[in-house]
Amino acid sequence: MELIIYLLIGAIAGFTAGLFGVGGGLIIVPILYIVFTHMNYDPDVIMHMAVGTSLATIIVTSISSVMAHHKKGAVLWTVFRHLAPGLVVGSFIGAGIADYLSGYGLQLLIGFFALWVAFKMFMGANTQIDPTKKLPSTPMQMAAGGGIGIASAIFGIGGGSLTVPFLNKCGVVMQKSVATSAACGLPIAIAGALGFIWFGQQSNVDVPNTLGYIHIYAFIGISMMSFFTAKVGAKVAHRLSPAMLKKCFASLLSIVGIYFIVQGFSSFA
């Protein structure tokens, strides 16, 4: 039954990753939190395990998603190369920051962040991309990658919540923003997962079947299914209008944000 649950999570997360370029973390983190809670794991590390395991699965999801987007010629590889160094360094730092946060604090942080991004995306859903806008200089893109990496590791996501709006603001159309974001999810996930393994081992996590903050069985189950469904999501993304993609993206973020805010505050009650 546990494996079936992880496979189902992977199916949903993979489709979401391909559709929105978000690496599936926005789906994986809240569901894993619920699953780990029902399995009576240590409440102090449940949220960290959900985030760390999410990042590990995004390694596989991103590879599948970016392959599908690359076939469409939508990935801006030059932009990826500029962002990647900052993404790697920032993700490892973000994992260290998350390690110092309490589980409840992490829930509230993720919740408010998701709602903020949802609001920004929904308000700009029908805004036309300004083709006259250009991407900043290479050093500024690396710096932006660093900020995106830190936030992504803390929130257990592939970076799409920040990479997509950043590229939109710089004049990149939605489909190419999603595709490039999917590629950026790979360095974020690798560096972030390694960080959660390292810091989790330093914290001596006492939960069976884990490597640091990463749950091995959950990683395997989710990764197996998400690799296939991410390709389906990527195909659907190229059939929807940019405005519809943004509104769907914002709706998903709103649901996740409200859930974690409620969970975070109820924990203090």
Coordinates of C-alpha atoms in Angstrom, one line a residue:
M1 CA 0.0 0.0 0.0
E2 CA 2.8 2.4 0.8
L3 CA 4.5 1.8 -2.6
I4 CA 1.1 2.4 -4.4
I5 CA 0.8 5.7 -2.6
Y6 CA 4.2 6.8 -3.7
L7 CA 3.5 5.7 -7.3
L8 CA 0.3 7.7 -7.3
I9 CA 2.1 10.8 -6.0
G10 CA 4.7 10.3 -8.7
A11 CA 2.0 10.2 -11.4
I12 CA 0.4 13.4 -10.3
A13 CA 3.7 15.2 -9.6
G14 CA 5.3 14.2 -12.9
F15 CA 2.3 15.5 -14.9
T16 CA 2.4 18.8 -13.0
A17 CA 6.2 19.1 -13.5
G18 CA 5.8 18.8 -17.3
L19 CA 2.8 21.1 -17.4
F20 CA 4.1 23.9 -15.3
G21 CA 7.9 23.4 -15.2
V22 CA 7.7 23.3 -11.4
G23 CA 9.4 20.0 -10.8
G24 CA 6.4 18.6 -9.1
G25 CA 7.5 19.7 -5.6
L26 CA 4.4 21.8 -5.0
I27 CA 2.4 18.5 -5.1
I28 CA 5.0 16.2 -3.6
V29 CA 5.8 18.2 -0.4
P30 CA 2.2 18.5 1.0
I31 CA 1.3 14.9 0.1
L32 CA 4.5 13.5 1.6
Y33 CA 3.9 15.6 4.7
I34 CA 0.4 13.9 5.1
V35 CA 1.8 10.4 4.4
F36 CA 4.8 10.8 6.8
T37 CA 2.5 12.2 9.5
H38 CA 0.1 9.1 9.2
M39 CA 3.2 6.9 9.4
N40 CA 3.9 8.4 12.9
Y41 CA 7.4 9.7 12.0
D42 CA 9.2 12.2 14.2
P43 CA 7.2 15.5 13.9
D44 CA 10.4 17.5 14.1
V45 CA 11.8 16.1 10.9
I46 CA 8.6 15.3 8.8
M47 CA 8.6 18.6 7.0
H48 CA 12.3 18.4 6.3
M49 CA 12.0 14.9 5.0
A50 CA 9.1 15.9 2.7
V51 CA 11.2 18.8 1.3
G52 CA 14.4 16.7 0.9
T53 CA 12.7 13.7 -0.7
S54 CA 10.8 16.1 -3.0
L55 CA 14.1 17.6 -4.2
A56 CA 15.6 14.1 -4.8
T57 CA 12.6 13.0 -7.0
I58 CA 12.9 16.3 -9.0
I59 CA 16.2 15.0 -10.3
V60 CA 14.4 12.3 -12.3
T61 CA 11.3 14.4 -13.1
S62 CA 13.4 17.2 -14.5
I63 CA 15.3 14.9 -16.8
S64 CA 12.1 13.5 -18.2
S65 CA 10.4 16.9 -18.5
V66 CA 13.3 18.7 -20.1
M67 CA 13.7 15.9 -22.7
A68 CA 10.1 16.5 -23.8
H69 CA 10.5 20.3 -23.9
H70 CA 13.8 20.0 -25.8
K71 CA 12.2 18.1 -28.6
K72 CA 9.9 21.1 -29.0
G73 CA 12.9 23.4 -29.2
A74 CA 11.6 25.4 -26.3
V75 CA 14.6 25.3 -23.9
L76 CA 16.8 28.3 -23.8
W77 CA 20.1 26.6 -23.1
T78 CA 22.2 29.8 -23.1
V79 CA 20.0 31.1 -20.3
F80 CA 20.3 27.8 -18.5
R81 CA 24.1 27.9 -18.6
H82 CA 24.1 31.4 -17.1
L83 CA 21.7 30.5 -14.3
A84 CA 23.2 27.1 -13.4
P85 CA 26.2 28.1 -11.3
G86 CA 24.1 30.3 -9.0
L87 CA 21.4 27.6 -8.8
V88 CA 23.9 25.0 -7.6
V89 CA 25.5 27.1 -5.0
G90 CA 22.2 28.6 -3.8
S91 CA 20.5 25.2 -3.5
F92 CA 23.1 23.8 -1.2
I93 CA 23.0 26.9 1.0
G94 CA 19.2 26.8 1.0
A95 CA 19.3 23.2 2.3
G96 CA 21.5 24.4 5.2
I97 CA 19.0 27.2 6.0
A98 CA 16.1 24.8 5.9
D99 CA 17.9 22.5 8.4
Y100 CA 17.9 25.3 11.0
L101 CA 14.2 26.1 10.6
S102 CA 11.6 24.3 12.7
G103 CA 9.0 22.1 10.9
Y104 CA 6.2 24.6 11.7
G105 CA 8.3 27.6 10.6
L106 CA 9.0 25.8 7.3
Q107 CA 5.3 25.2 6.7
L108 CA 4.4 28.8 7.2
L109 CA 7.3 30.0 5.0
I110 CA 6.3 27.7 2.2
G111 CA 2.6 28.6 2.6
F112 CA 3.1 32.4 2.4
F113 CA 5.6 32.1 -0.4
A114 CA 3.2 30.0 -2.5
L115 CA 0.3 32.5 -2.0
W116 CA 2.6 35.4 -3.0
V117 CA 3.7 33.7 -6.2
A118 CA 0.1 32.7 -7.0
F119 CA -1.1 36.3 -6.6
K120 CA 1.7 37.7 -8.8
M121 CA 1.1 35.0 -11.5
F122 CA -2.7 35.4 -11.5
M123 CA -2.6 39.2 -11.7
G124 CA -0.2 39.0 -14.7
A125 CA -2.1 36.1 -16.4
N126 CA -3.5 38.2 -19.2
T127 CA -0.5 40.6 -19.4
Q128 CA 1.3 40.3 -22.7
I129 CA 5.0 39.6 -22.7
D130 CA 7.0 42.7 -23.6
P131 CA 9.3 41.6 -26.5
T132 CA 11.4 44.7 -26.0
K133 CA 12.6 43.5 -22.6
K134 CA 15.8 41.7 -22.4
L135 CA 17.5 39.3 -20.0
P136 CA 20.1 41.0 -17.7
S137 CA 23.8 40.6 -17.9
T138 CA 25.4 37.2 -17.3
P139 CA 26.6 38.1 -13.7
M140 CA 23.1 39.3 -12.9
Q141 CA 21.6 36.1 -14.2
M142 CA 24.0 34.1 -12.1
A143 CA 23.0 36.2 -9.1
A144 CA 19.3 35.6 -9.9
G145 CA 20.1 31.8 -10.1
G146 CA 21.6 32.0 -6.6
G147 CA 18.5 33.5 -5.1
I148 CA 16.2 31.1 -7.0
G149 CA 18.4 28.1 -5.8
I150 CA 18.3 29.2 -2.1
A151 CA 14.5 29.6 -2.1
S152 CA 13.9 26.4 -4.1
A153 CA 15.9 24.2 -1.7
I154 CA 14.1 25.7 1.3
F155 CA 10.7 25.0 -0.4
G156 CA 11.5 21.6 -1.9
I157 CA 10.6 22.7 -5.5
G158 CA 12.3 22.7 -8.9
G159 CA 12.5 26.5 -9.0
G160 CA 9.6 27.0 -11.4
S161 CA 7.8 29.2 -9.0
L162 CA 10.6 31.8 -9.3
T163 CA 12.3 30.9 -12.6
V164 CA 9.1 31.2 -14.7
P165 CA 8.1 34.6 -13.4
F166 CA 11.7 35.8 -13.7
L167 CA 11.9 34.8 -17.3
N168 CA 8.4 36.2 -18.1
K169 CA 9.5 39.6 -16.7
C170 CA 12.5 39.5 -19.0
G171 CA 10.4 39.1 -22.1
V172 CA 10.5 35.3 -22.5
V173 CA 7.2 33.7 -23.6
M174 CA 5.4 31.3 -21.2
Q175 CA 6.1 28.1 -23.0
K176 CA 9.9 28.8 -23.3
S177 CA 9.9 30.0 -19.6
V178 CA 8.3 26.7 -18.5
A179 CA 10.7 24.6 -20.7
T180 CA 13.8 26.5 -19.4
S181 CA 12.6 26.3 -15.9
A182 CA 12.3 22.5 -16.2
A183 CA 16.0 22.4 -17.2
C184 CA 16.9 24.6 -14.3
G185 CA 15.2 22.1 -11.9
L186 CA 18.0 19.6 -12.5
P187 CA 20.9 21.5 -10.9
I188 CA 18.6 22.7 -8.1
A189 CA 17.5 19.2 -7.3
I190 CA 20.9 17.6 -7.4
A191 CA 22.6 20.3 -5.2
G192 CA 19.6 20.6 -2.9
A193 CA 19.2 16.8 -2.4
L194 CA 22.9 16.5 -1.6
G195 CA 22.5 19.3 0.9
F196 CA 19.6 17.6 2.6
I197 CA 21.5 14.3 2.7
W198 CA 24.5 16.0 4.3
F199 CA 22.6 18.1 6.9
G200 CA 20.2 15.3 7.7
Q201 CA 23.2 13.0 8.5
Q202 CA 24.6 15.7 10.7
S203 CA 21.3 15.8 12.6
N204 CA 21.2 12.0 13.0
V205 CA 17.7 11.5 11.6
D206 CA 16.2 8.5 13.4
V207 CA 13.7 7.3 10.8
P208 CA 13.9 3.9 9.0
N209 CA 14.7 3.8 5.2
T210 CA 16.2 7.3 5.0
L211 CA 19.4 8.8 3.8
G212 CA 19.8 12.0 5.7
Y213 CA 16.4 13.8 5.2
I214 CA 15.6 11.7 2.1
H215 CA 13.1 8.8 2.3
I216 CA 14.6 6.1 0.0
Y217 CA 11.3 4.2 -0.7
A218 CA 9.4 7.4 -1.4
F219 CA 12.1 8.6 -3.7
I220 CA 12.1 5.3 -5.7
G221 CA 8.3 5.1 -6.0
I222 CA 7.7 8.7 -7.0
S223 CA 10.6 8.8 -9.4
M224 CA 9.5 5.6 -11.2
M225 CA 6.1 7.0 -12.1
S226 CA 6.9 10.7 -12.5
F227 CA 9.5 10.0 -15.2
F228 CA 6.7 8.9 -17.6
T229 CA 3.9 11.3 -16.7
A230 CA 6.2 14.3 -16.9
K231 CA 6.4 13.8 -20.7
V232 CA 2.6 13.8 -20.9
G233 CA 2.4 17.1 -18.9
A234 CA 5.0 18.7 -21.2
K235 CA 2.9 17.8 -24.3
V236 CA -0.2 19.4 -22.8
A237 CA 1.7 22.5 -21.9
H238 CA 2.4 23.3 -25.6
R239 CA -1.4 23.0 -26.3
L240 CA -2.6 25.5 -23.8
S241 CA -2.5 29.3 -24.1
P242 CA 0.0 31.3 -21.9
A243 CA -2.9 32.9 -20.0
M244 CA -4.5 29.6 -19.2
L245 CA -1.1 28.1 -18.0
K246 CA -0.6 31.1 -15.7
K247 CA -4.1 30.8 -14.2
C248 CA -3.8 27.1 -13.6
F249 CA -0.4 27.6 -12.1
A250 CA -1.7 30.3 -9.7
S251 CA -4.7 28.1 -8.7
L252 CA -2.4 25.2 -7.8
L253 CA -0.1 27.5 -5.8
S254 CA -3.0 29.0 -3.9
I255 CA -4.3 25.6 -2.7
V256 CA -0.8 24.5 -1.5
G257 CA -0.2 27.9 0.2
I258 CA -3.5 27.9 2.1
Y259 CA -2.9 24.3 3.2
F260 CA 0.5 24.9 4.7
I261 CA -0.5 28.1 6.4
V262 CA -3.5 26.4 8.1
Q263 CA -1.2 23.5 9.1
G264 CA 1.5 25.8 10.4
F265 CA -0.8 27.9 12.6
S266 CA -2.8 24.9 13.8
S267 CA 0.5 23.5 15.1
F268 CA 0.9 26.4 17.4
A269 CA -2.7 26.2 18.7

